[in-house]
Amino acid sequence: MAYPSQRRTGWLAVVAIVALLAVMGALVSSLQWVNRSFPGFFVYGNSTVAPYFLPQWSGNREGLRFLDRVLAVQGEPVARPDMLYDLVRASPPGVEFQYSVEKAGKVVQLVIPSMKFTFQDWLLSFATYLLAGLGFLVIGFTPFYMRAASPAAPPLFFMVSAVFFWFTTTFDFMTAHYLPKELRLFAMTFTPSAAIHLALALTRSAEELRRRRRYLYLAYGFSLALGVFYSLTFYGPLEVWRWTLRVGYGYSFLVALAFVGLLWSALRNPRSDLERSRLRVILLGVFLGLFLPTLGTVLTSFFAWEVPYNLSFIPVVFFPLSVAYALLKYSLFELDLVVKAGLTRVALAGALLLLYVVLVSLLGVGAGVYGQEPLLPLLFSVLVVLIFNPLLRWIESAVDRYVYRKEYDPAEIQSEASALLRSLSRPQAVAERCAGLIAERMGIESACVGFRPADQAPAVVASLGLDGDVAREALGRLYLLWSGHFGLSRKGLSKGEWLGEPLVREQQSELAEIFDKLRSELLIPIIFQQEIVGFFSFGRKRSRRDYDGDDFRLLCALADQLALALENGKLFEESERAQESYRRLYDESQALNQRLIEVDRLKKQFVANISHELRTPVCTILGYAEVLRDPAFAGDRRAILERVANHGQELSRLMDDLLQFSRMESGSLGVALREVRVREVFQALETMARRLIKGRPIQFRVDVESSVEGIVTDPEKFQQVLIHFLTNALKFTESGEIAVGIRPLVEKGELFVECWVSDTGIGISQRDQEVIFDEFRQLDGSSSRQYGGTGVGLSLCKKLAHSLSGRIEVQSEVGKGSVFSLILPARRPQTEVGMRLVEAA
């Protein structure tokens, strides 16, 4: 619906000013009659009796009827109504006046006492017309002012304007005659034609309405001719005037019948579900506010039935109210609930009226008049109090069963869903079980729940009869579309509504695609704490019946409960995750504690090993020193000095390892890269190995490929790693072969060099290969261990290799030996030697 423009605001100002002037004039002229004498009836300007009676008025009691003509009063001819009114007002109330009245072609004499026109009489007569006319104007002008998306708004505005002038000029038409009589006559005659125009605009498309324009011209032309004839015959022969008036009333009744017929025909083939609900609301309003009042005028004018006009015209306000509501409201289910409420209340009123008629027939004709028979009103009031609520519930149940053909028990579904949603589960489980329950109980083919938590947690999508990925994508688009156009103002949208929804006219194709992907007939937002957190989508019913207002109200209530259940489920899921995290942290802390215990044990073992490794060479050196100090020693002093030198070198390497390890731990050990001639390094390794192998059954071999002549690395760290590999091989090999070598290696298109040391020693199991690089780790840490060592050698080698941007690999088998490899990137200048290295690789 578009916002009112300045032009329409100007229209509002004009209409308000005209309405204010008309209402104020009617109030001033009519309130002057309050508490003054009047004849007990009113007449038109041509002296015919008006149809506006109250039951207690003297004219009605003495037999005066609508369209009788007053010829004389107290023997004086009545030329104008003001002569009659002035004569009566000159006397106090209660004075009897003799009237000569023309009834059915005969002149009769009636004696009618005058009465006091009280404020209550004014309220029940002219105030009723004044309020009804003003209500017509306000209600009917609203859709036109708000630019309702329907061609029916302009004819509705024209019709209510005519009714407004018809009703507000009623008192002046019968008394003062300040306004020209043609204003009321033409307003009365043009009202039925405007109603025909409105009926066609409500039930036909704009193109069909243009094709039927000639019928509208004919209707308005007839109204114009009838108004002219009204004016010409107003002071003419009584019978001609009577028939002119009857033709006008008959025309109004026929228009009401045609209006009902057009609505009934349109209801058989509505363009959408929303259109059907709108037409139902309008049909109810037309029946109450147009058909019944015009039927009353026909019964009064043609058959002289005593139908009080002021009472019969009270429900006329339902007509513009129903049309305006249907034009302004774009909610299928609100309209449906209005229809249902109207049906139940009309049925309730009829049932109570029937009860009253039964009581009157049982207690007597005079019953019900307070002054004569107070028992009936008291008994009726007691019965209404006792049966009102049970009767209303029974009528609502009957309407549900026989009119709307309800296929389920809402209270039962509400109870089951509430029990389900009160249970604590994860959001995914809650959504799936809720969708399944509702689909099963209400007979729905497909359903889908989408939930987007406010804390950016992963979205939850539970689909029944749909592809989950498709539903997730469609719900994401729906969330953006809904947030941008509806927000919290819209509680739901059916597939039939978006066709006529002006707020999404530009997005109708996208909305249609979303409905199709979700196979949805009804969409309801899931709202929590004034935020849209998801959507509930419902597919077709298996019975192929449409969703009605009760379905919508129930599903909205369930969606509200589902919102709370999903949020509780999210909190439950978070608590479960917190518990899992706590258990994981506890397990990690326990593992860390065990690790700390193990580290503490290893450190203690390391201290013991260090003490042992330091004491052995020191004691040996001291022992040999004592031997050499003995002047009487005559043995081989050179051999003893070699042993002292070996143990000194062993002690020096141990101290170097500890210093290197300490620096690596503190991060203070730098890397100095320069070119290393690998042949020189391996020659030094061979010299050291042969000196340590001396006298043992071990073969030593060096395998340096000719393509590798030099690499760029830290020579100190490079040699330290290889020396550790070699000393370990010597330590764990009793016999067999130890070999060292270097070769080029290509991995993933990049060039590396592999320096390896192999032995035929005791080997390492696969399980132990995972722990030998741990700090302070020795495979045999007992006090009776066969092999020495501190447990920092291999862990230090691993750190040194990492500092050189390399890695260490181990291949070993128990009883067969091991191969330790240091793999380094081939960082070196592109010299001729480097080119040969690339070609060899």
PDB file of N, CA, C and O in Angstrom, residues 313-370:
ATOM      1  N   PHE A 313     -31.700   0.605  10.019  1.00  0.00           N
ATOM      2  CA  PHE A 313     -30.528   1.159   9.351  1.00  0.00           C
ATOM      3  C   PHE A 313     -29.267   1.146  10.222  1.00  0.00           C
ATOM      4  O   PHE A 313     -28.213   1.596   9.800  1.00  0.00           O
ATOM      5  N   ILE A 314     -29.386   0.629  11.440  1.00  0.00           N
ATOM      6  CA  ILE A 314     -28.209   0.542  12.309  1.00  0.00           C
ATOM      7  C   ILE A 314     -27.132  -0.359  11.712  1.00  0.00           C
ATOM      8  O   ILE A 314     -25.945  -0.001  11.700  1.00  0.00           O
ATOM      9  N   PRO A 315     -27.478  -1.558  11.170  1.00  0.00           N
ATOM     10  CA  PRO A 315     -26.407  -2.444  10.649  1.00  0.00           C
ATOM     11  C   PRO A 315     -25.805  -2.004   9.317  1.00  0.00           C
ATOM     12  O   PRO A 315     -24.917  -2.693   8.809  1.00  0.00           O
ATOM     13  N   VAL A 316     -26.291  -0.861   8.739  1.00  0.00           N
ATOM     14  CA  VAL A 316     -25.749  -0.478   7.432  1.00  0.00           C
ATOM     15  C   VAL A 316     -24.252  -0.198   7.486  1.00  0.00           C
ATOM     16  O   VAL A 316     -23.550  -0.328   6.485  1.00  0.00           O
ATOM     17  N   VAL A 317     -23.748   0.168   8.682  1.00  0.00           N
ATOM     18  CA  VAL A 317     -22.334   0.502   8.792  1.00  0.00           C
ATOM     19  C   VAL A 317     -21.447  -0.724   8.554  1.00  0.00           C
ATOM     20  O   VAL A 317     -20.273  -0.599   8.226  1.00  0.00           O
ATOM     21  N   PHE A 318     -22.025  -1.941   8.704  1.00  0.00           N
ATOM     22  CA  PHE A 318     -21.247  -3.149   8.437  1.00  0.00           C
ATOM     23  C   PHE A 318     -20.829  -3.243   6.969  1.00  0.00           C
ATOM     24  O   PHE A 318     -19.818  -3.864   6.659  1.00  0.00           O
ATOM     25  N   PHE A 319     -21.617  -2.641   6.086  1.00  0.00           N
ATOM     26  CA  PHE A 319     -21.299  -2.741   4.659  1.00  0.00           C
ATOM     27  C   PHE A 319     -19.998  -2.015   4.307  1.00  0.00           C
ATOM     28  O   PHE A 319     -19.054  -2.632   3.789  1.00  0.00           O
ATOM     29  N   PRO A 320     -19.872  -0.704   4.564  1.00  0.00           N
ATOM     30  CA  PRO A 320     -18.584  -0.065   4.222  1.00  0.00           C
ATOM     31  C   PRO A 320     -17.425  -0.600   5.069  1.00  0.00           C
ATOM     32  O   PRO A 320     -16.286  -0.635   4.613  1.00  0.00           O
ATOM     33  N   LEU A 321     -17.752  -0.987   6.307  1.00  0.00           N
ATOM     34  CA  LEU A 321     -16.685  -1.502   7.170  1.00  0.00           C
ATOM     35  C   LEU A 321     -16.083  -2.783   6.585  1.00  0.00           C
ATOM     36  O   LEU A 321     -14.856  -2.957   6.558  1.00  0.00           O
ATOM     37  N   SER A 322     -16.929  -3.675   6.085  1.00  0.00           N
ATOM     38  CA  SER A 322     -16.424  -4.936   5.515  1.00  0.00           C
ATOM     39  C   SER A 322     -15.618  -4.677   4.244  1.00  0.00           C
ATOM     40  O   SER A 322     -14.562  -5.286   4.032  1.00  0.00           O
ATOM     41  N   VAL A 323     -16.109  -3.759   3.389  1.00  0.00           N
ATOM     42  CA  VAL A 323     -15.398  -3.474   2.140  1.00  0.00           C
ATOM     43  C   VAL A 323     -14.055  -2.814   2.430  1.00  0.00           C
ATOM     44  O   VAL A 323     -13.018  -3.197   1.867  1.00  0.00           O
ATOM     45  N   ALA A 324     -14.055  -1.816   3.324  1.00  0.00           N
ATOM     46  CA  ALA A 324     -12.803  -1.127   3.651  1.00  0.00           C
ATOM     47  C   ALA A 324     -11.805  -2.087   4.286  1.00  0.00           C
ATOM     48  O   ALA A 324     -10.605  -2.057   3.978  1.00  0.00           O
ATOM     49  N   TYR A 325     -12.280  -2.939   5.169  1.00  0.00           N
ATOM     50  CA  TYR A 325     -11.377  -3.904   5.819  1.00  0.00           C
ATOM     51  C   TYR A 325     -10.766  -4.843   4.790  1.00  0.00           C
ATOM     52  O   TYR A 325      -9.574  -5.143   4.822  1.00  0.00           O
ATOM     53  N   ALA A 326     -11.603  -5.301   3.857  1.00  0.00           N
ATOM     54  CA  ALA A 326     -11.093  -6.229   2.841  1.00  0.00           C
ATOM     55  C   ALA A 326     -10.109  -5.549   1.898  1.00  0.00           C
ATOM     56  O   ALA A 326      -9.172  -6.187   1.411  1.00  0.00           O
ATOM     57  N   LEU A 327     -10.304  -4.262   1.645  1.00  0.00           N
ATOM     58  CA  LEU A 327      -9.391  -3.565   0.741  1.00  0.00           C
ATOM     59  C   LEU A 327      -8.068  -3.222   1.412  1.00  0.00           C
ATOM     60  O   LEU A 327      -7.016  -3.218   0.767  1.00  0.00           O
ATOM     61  N   LEU A 328      -8.111  -2.913   2.701  1.00  0.00           N
ATOM     62  CA  LEU A 328      -6.908  -2.465   3.386  1.00  0.00           C
ATOM     63  C   LEU A 328      -6.108  -3.603   3.982  1.00  0.00           C
ATOM     64  O   LEU A 328      -4.904  -3.506   4.146  1.00  0.00           O
ATOM     65  N   LYS A 329      -6.762  -4.698   4.336  1.00  0.00           N
ATOM     66  CA  LYS A 329      -6.059  -5.805   4.968  1.00  0.00           C
ATOM     67  C   LYS A 329      -5.555  -6.764   3.912  1.00  0.00           C
ATOM     68  O   LYS A 329      -6.304  -7.199   3.034  1.00  0.00           O
ATOM     69  N   TYR A 330      -4.270  -7.119   4.019  1.00  0.00           N
ATOM     70  CA  TYR A 330      -3.671  -8.059   3.074  1.00  0.00           C
ATOM     71  C   TYR A 330      -3.330  -9.370   3.766  1.00  0.00           C
ATOM     72  O   TYR A 330      -2.430 -10.064   3.362  1.00  0.00           O
ATOM     73  N   SER A 331      -4.027  -9.680   4.859  1.00  0.00           N
ATOM     74  CA  SER A 331      -3.815 -10.932   5.567  1.00  0.00           C
ATOM     75  C   SER A 331      -4.998 -11.851   5.326  1.00  0.00           C
ATOM     76  O   SER A 331      -6.129 -11.555   5.708  1.00  0.00           O
ATOM     77  N   LEU A 332      -4.728 -12.944   4.670  1.00  0.00           N
ATOM     78  CA  LEU A 332      -5.762 -13.932   4.366  1.00  0.00           C
ATOM     79  C   LEU A 332      -6.429 -14.423   5.636  1.00  0.00           C
ATOM     80  O   LEU A 332      -7.642 -14.579   5.702  1.00  0.00           O
ATOM     81  N   PHE A 333      -5.659 -14.651   6.686  1.00  0.00           N
ATOM     82  CA  PHE A 333      -6.180 -15.332   7.851  1.00  0.00           C
ATOM     83  C   PHE A 333      -6.920 -14.386   8.780  1.00  0.00           C
ATOM     84  O   PHE A 333      -7.848 -14.788   9.464  1.00  0.00           O
ATOM     85  N   GLU A 334      -6.549 -13.099   8.797  1.00  0.00           N
ATOM     86  CA  GLU A 334      -7.330 -12.144   9.562  1.00  0.00           C
ATOM     87  C   GLU A 334      -8.726 -12.001   8.958  1.00  0.00           C
ATOM     88  O   GLU A 334      -9.722 -11.934   9.671  1.00  0.00           O
ATOM     89  N   LEU A 335      -8.792 -11.968   7.642  1.00  0.00           N
ATOM     90  CA  LEU A 335     -10.089 -11.900   6.980  1.00  0.00           C
ATOM     91  C   LEU A 335     -10.903 -13.156   7.269  1.00  0.00           C
ATOM     92  O   LEU A 335     -12.112 -13.099   7.502  1.00  0.00           O
ATOM     93  N   ASP A 336     -10.252 -14.301   7.268  1.00  0.00           N
ATOM     94  CA  ASP A 336     -10.950 -15.552   7.518  1.00  0.00           C
ATOM     95  C   ASP A 336     -11.512 -15.581   8.937  1.00  0.00           C
ATOM     96  O   ASP A 336     -12.635 -16.048   9.165  1.00  0.00           O
ATOM     97  N   LEU A 337     -10.744 -15.086   9.892  1.00  0.00           N
ATOM     98  CA  LEU A 337     -11.233 -15.046  11.274  1.00  0.00           C
ATOM     99  C   LEU A 337     -12.397 -14.078  11.418  1.00  0.00           C
ATOM    100  O   LEU A 337     -13.309 -14.309  12.223  1.00  0.00           O
ATOM    101  N   VAL A 338     -12.369 -12.971  10.642  1.00  0.00           N
ATOM    102  CA  VAL A 338     -13.496 -12.039  10.674  1.00  0.00           C
ATOM    103  C   VAL A 338     -14.771 -12.724  10.183  1.00  0.00           C
ATOM    104  O   VAL A 338     -15.841 -12.586  10.778  1.00  0.00           O
ATOM    105  N   VAL A 339     -14.644 -13.495   9.108  1.00  0.00           N
ATOM    106  CA  VAL A 339     -15.807 -14.226   8.585  1.00  0.00           C
ATOM    107  C   VAL A 339     -16.327 -15.202   9.616  1.00  0.00           C
ATOM    108  O   VAL A 339     -17.537 -15.290   9.883  1.00  0.00           O
ATOM    109  N   LYS A 340     -15.431 -15.961  10.222  1.00  0.00           N
ATOM    110  CA  LYS A 340     -15.859 -16.957  11.200  1.00  0.00           C
ATOM    111  C   LYS A 340     -16.510 -16.289  12.408  1.00  0.00           C
ATOM    112  O   LYS A 340     -17.542 -16.755  12.908  1.00  0.00           O
ATOM    113  N   ALA A 341     -15.886 -15.202  12.899  1.00  0.00           N
ATOM    114  CA  ALA A 341     -16.472 -14.492  14.036  1.00  0.00           C
ATOM    115  C   ALA A 341     -17.849 -13.944  13.679  1.00  0.00           C
ATOM    116  O   ALA A 341     -18.780 -13.998  14.495  1.00  0.00           O
ATOM    117  N   GLY A 342     -17.997 -13.436  12.457  1.00  0.00           N
ATOM    118  CA  GLY A 342     -19.292 -12.934  12.037  1.00  0.00           C
ATOM    119  C   GLY A 342     -20.351 -14.030  11.997  1.00  0.00           C
ATOM    120  O   GLY A 342     -21.479 -13.852  12.468  1.00  0.00           O
ATOM    121  N   LEU A 343     -19.976 -15.194  11.447  1.00  0.00           N
ATOM    122  CA  LEU A 343     -20.926 -16.306  11.387  1.00  0.00           C
ATOM    123  C   LEU A 343     -21.349 -16.766  12.778  1.00  0.00           C
ATOM    124  O   LEU A 343     -22.528 -16.996  13.046  1.00  0.00           O
ATOM    125  N   THR A 344     -20.384 -16.926  13.665  1.00  0.00           N
ATOM    126  CA  THR A 344     -20.715 -17.410  15.007  1.00  0.00           C
ATOM    127  C   THR A 344     -21.554 -16.399  15.772  1.00  0.00           C
ATOM    128  O   THR A 344     -22.499 -16.783  16.470  1.00  0.00           O
ATOM    129  N   ARG A 345     -21.240 -15.099  15.633  1.00  0.00           N
ATOM    130  CA  ARG A 345     -22.014 -14.094  16.384  1.00  0.00           C
ATOM    131  C   ARG A 345     -23.421 -13.942  15.835  1.00  0.00           C
ATOM    132  O   ARG A 345     -24.375 -13.749  16.594  1.00  0.00           O
ATOM    133  N   VAL A 346     -23.556 -14.020  14.509  1.00  0.00           N
ATOM    134  CA  VAL A 346     -24.903 -13.976  13.923  1.00  0.00           C
ATOM    135  C   VAL A 346     -25.713 -15.187  14.384  1.00  0.00           C
ATOM    136  O   VAL A 346     -26.894 -15.063  14.752  1.00  0.00           O
ATOM    137  N   ALA A 347     -25.098 -16.358  14.372  1.00  0.00           N
ATOM    138  CA  ALA A 347     -25.795 -17.557  14.843  1.00  0.00           C
ATOM    139  C   ALA A 347     -26.143 -17.449  16.315  1.00  0.00           C
ATOM    140  O   ALA A 347     -27.233 -17.863  16.755  1.00  0.00           O
ATOM    141  N   LEU A 348     -25.243 -16.882  17.115  1.00  0.00           N
ATOM    142  CA  LEU A 348     -25.517 -16.709  18.538  1.00  0.00           C
ATOM    143  C   LEU A 348     -26.676 -15.744  18.749  1.00  0.00           C
ATOM    144  O   LEU A 348     -27.576 -16.002  19.581  1.00  0.00           O
ATOM    145  N   ALA A 349     -26.657 -14.622  18.003  1.00  0.00           N
ATOM    146  CA  ALA A 349     -27.759 -13.665  18.130  1.00  0.00           C
ATOM    147  C   ALA A 349     -29.089 -14.303  17.737  1.00  0.00           C
ATOM    148  O   ALA A 349     -30.115 -14.096  18.384  1.00  0.00           O
ATOM    149  N   GLY A 350     -29.067 -15.102  16.660  1.00  0.00           N
ATOM    150  CA  GLY A 350     -30.290 -15.789  16.249  1.00  0.00           C
ATOM    151  C   GLY A 350     -30.778 -16.764  17.299  1.00  0.00           C
ATOM    152  O   GLY A 350     -31.994 -16.872  17.562  1.00  0.00           O
ATOM    153  N   ALA A 351     -29.858 -17.496  17.918  1.00  0.00           N
ATOM    154  CA  ALA A 351     -30.244 -18.459  18.951  1.00  0.00           C
ATOM    155  C   ALA A 351     -30.847 -17.744  20.157  1.00  0.00           C
ATOM    156  O   ALA A 351     -31.856 -18.190  20.722  1.00  0.00           O
ATOM    157  N   LEU A 352     -30.232 -16.617  20.574  1.00  0.00           N
ATOM    158  CA  LEU A 352     -30.776 -15.868  21.705  1.00  0.00           C
ATOM    159  C   LEU A 352     -32.124 -15.249  21.359  1.00  0.00           C
ATOM    160  O   LEU A 352     -33.038 -15.203  22.209  1.00  0.00           O
ATOM    161  N   LEU A 353     -32.270 -14.781  20.124  1.00  0.00           N
ATOM    162  CA  LEU A 353     -33.574 -14.246  19.697  1.00  0.00           C
ATOM    163  C   LEU A 353     -34.637 -15.329  19.712  1.00  0.00           C
ATOM    164  O   LEU A 353     -35.776 -15.105  20.153  1.00  0.00           O
ATOM    165  N   LEU A 354     -34.276 -16.528  19.243  1.00  0.00           N
ATOM    166  CA  LEU A 354     -35.215 -17.651  19.276  1.00  0.00           C
ATOM    167  C   LEU A 354     -35.612 -17.986  20.706  1.00  0.00           C
ATOM    168  O   LEU A 354     -36.784 -18.255  20.992  1.00  0.00           O
ATOM    169  N   LEU A 355     -34.633 -17.937  21.613  1.00  0.00           N
ATOM    170  CA  LEU A 355     -34.937 -18.197  23.023  1.00  0.00           C
ATOM    171  C   LEU A 355     -35.913 -17.160  23.560  1.00  0.00           C
ATOM    172  O   LEU A 355     -36.860 -17.502  24.293  1.00  0.00           O
ATOM    173  N   TYR A 356     -35.701 -15.918  23.179  1.00  0.00           N
ATOM    174  CA  TYR A 356     -36.597 -14.856  23.656  1.00  0.00           C
ATOM    175  C   TYR A 356     -38.014 -15.063  23.100  1.00  0.00           C
ATOM    176  O   TYR A 356     -39.002 -14.887  23.823  1.00  0.00           O
ATOM    177  N   VAL A 357     -38.118 -15.427  21.826  1.00  0.00           N
ATOM    178  CA  VAL A 357     -39.434 -15.665  21.221  1.00  0.00           C
ATOM    179  C   VAL A 357     -40.150 -16.811  21.931  1.00  0.00           C
ATOM    180  O   VAL A 357     -41.356 -16.753  22.202  1.00  0.00           O
ATOM    181  N   VAL A 358     -39.405 -17.870  22.251  1.00  0.00           N
ATOM    182  CA  VAL A 358     -40.009 -19.009  22.957  1.00  0.00           C
ATOM    183  C   VAL A 358     -40.524 -18.578  24.325  1.00  0.00           C
ATOM    184  O   VAL A 358     -41.647 -18.941  24.736  1.00  0.00           O
ATOM    185  N   LEU A 359     -39.730 -17.785  25.042  1.00  0.00           N
ATOM    186  CA  LEU A 359     -40.169 -17.319  26.356  1.00  0.00           C
ATOM    187  C   LEU A 359     -41.407 -16.439  26.246  1.00  0.00           C
ATOM    188  O   LEU A 359     -42.333 -16.546  27.063  1.00  0.00           O
ATOM    189  N   VAL A 360     -41.410 -15.552  25.243  1.00  0.00           N
ATOM    190  CA  VAL A 360     -42.578 -14.689  25.055  1.00  0.00           C
ATOM    191  C   VAL A 360     -43.818 -15.516  24.758  1.00  0.00           C
ATOM    192  O   VAL A 360     -44.912 -15.286  25.291  1.00  0.00           O
ATOM    193  N   SER A 361     -43.674 -16.526  23.889  1.00  0.00           N
ATOM    194  CA  SER A 361     -44.832 -17.364  23.539  1.00  0.00           C
ATOM    195  C   SER A 361     -45.319 -18.171  24.731  1.00  0.00           C
ATOM    196  O   SER A 361     -46.516 -18.462  24.844  1.00  0.00           O
ATOM    197  N   LEU A 362     -44.423 -18.527  25.632  1.00  0.00           N
ATOM    198  CA  LEU A 362     -44.826 -19.310  26.799  1.00  0.00           C
ATOM    199  C   LEU A 362     -45.431 -18.455  27.898  1.00  0.00           C
ATOM    200  O   LEU A 362     -46.371 -18.879  28.581  1.00  0.00           O
ATOM    201  N   LEU A 363     -44.932 -17.229  28.073  1.00  0.00           N
ATOM    202  CA  LEU A 363     -45.374 -16.394  29.189  1.00  0.00           C
ATOM    203  C   LEU A 363     -46.446 -15.395  28.802  1.00  0.00           C
ATOM    204  O   LEU A 363     -46.966 -14.693  29.662  1.00  0.00           O
ATOM    205  N   GLY A 364     -46.731 -15.245  27.503  1.00  0.00           N
ATOM    206  CA  GLY A 364     -47.812 -14.361  27.119  1.00  0.00           C
ATOM    207  C   GLY A 364     -47.354 -13.218  26.255  1.00  0.00           C
ATOM    208  O   GLY A 364     -46.187 -12.850  26.236  1.00  0.00           O
ATOM    209  N   VAL A 365     -48.322 -12.615  25.529  1.00  0.00           N
ATOM    210  CA  VAL A 365     -47.996 -11.558  24.587  1.00  0.00           C
ATOM    211  C   VAL A 365     -47.514 -10.307  25.293  1.00  0.00           C
ATOM    212  O   VAL A 365     -46.606  -9.611  24.845  1.00  0.00           O
ATOM    213  N   GLY A 366     -48.050 -10.012  26.449  1.00  0.00           N
ATOM    214  CA  GLY A 366     -47.677  -8.792  27.160  1.00  0.00           C
ATOM    215  C   GLY A 366     -46.369  -8.892  27.900  1.00  0.00           C
ATOM    216  O   GLY A 366     -45.930  -7.925  28.508  1.00  0.00           O
ATOM    217  N   ALA A 367     -45.789 -10.073  27.893  1.00  0.00           N
ATOM    218  CA  ALA A 367     -44.556 -10.254  28.640  1.00  0.00           C
ATOM    219  C   ALA A 367     -43.427  -9.474  27.998  1.00  0.00           C
ATOM    220  O   ALA A 367     -43.372  -9.307  26.789  1.00  0.00           O
ATOM    221  N   GLY A 368     -42.525  -9.070  28.834  1.00  0.00           N
ATOM    222  CA  GLY A 368     -41.347  -8.382  28.332  1.00  0.00           C
ATOM    223  C   GLY A 368     -41.418  -6.897  28.496  1.00  0.00           C
ATOM    224  O   GLY A 368     -40.427  -6.215  28.374  1.00  0.00           O
ATOM    225  N   VAL A 369     -42.618  -6.329  28.791  1.00  0.00           N
ATOM    226  CA  VAL A 369     -42.714  -4.902  29.084  1.00  0.00           C
ATOM    227  C   VAL A 369     -42.445  -4.735  30.571  1.00  0.00           C
ATOM    228  O   VAL A 369     -43.169  -5.303  31.388  1.00  0.00           O
ATOM    229  N   TYR A 370     -41.452  -3.999  30.919  1.00  0.00           N
ATOM    230  CA  TYR A 370     -40.979  -3.958  32.290  1.00  0.00           C
ATOM    231  C   TYR A 370     -42.081  -3.550  33.272  1.00  0.00           C
ATOM    232  O   TYR A 370     -42.172  -4.086  34.371  1.00  0.00           O
TER     233      TYR A 370
END
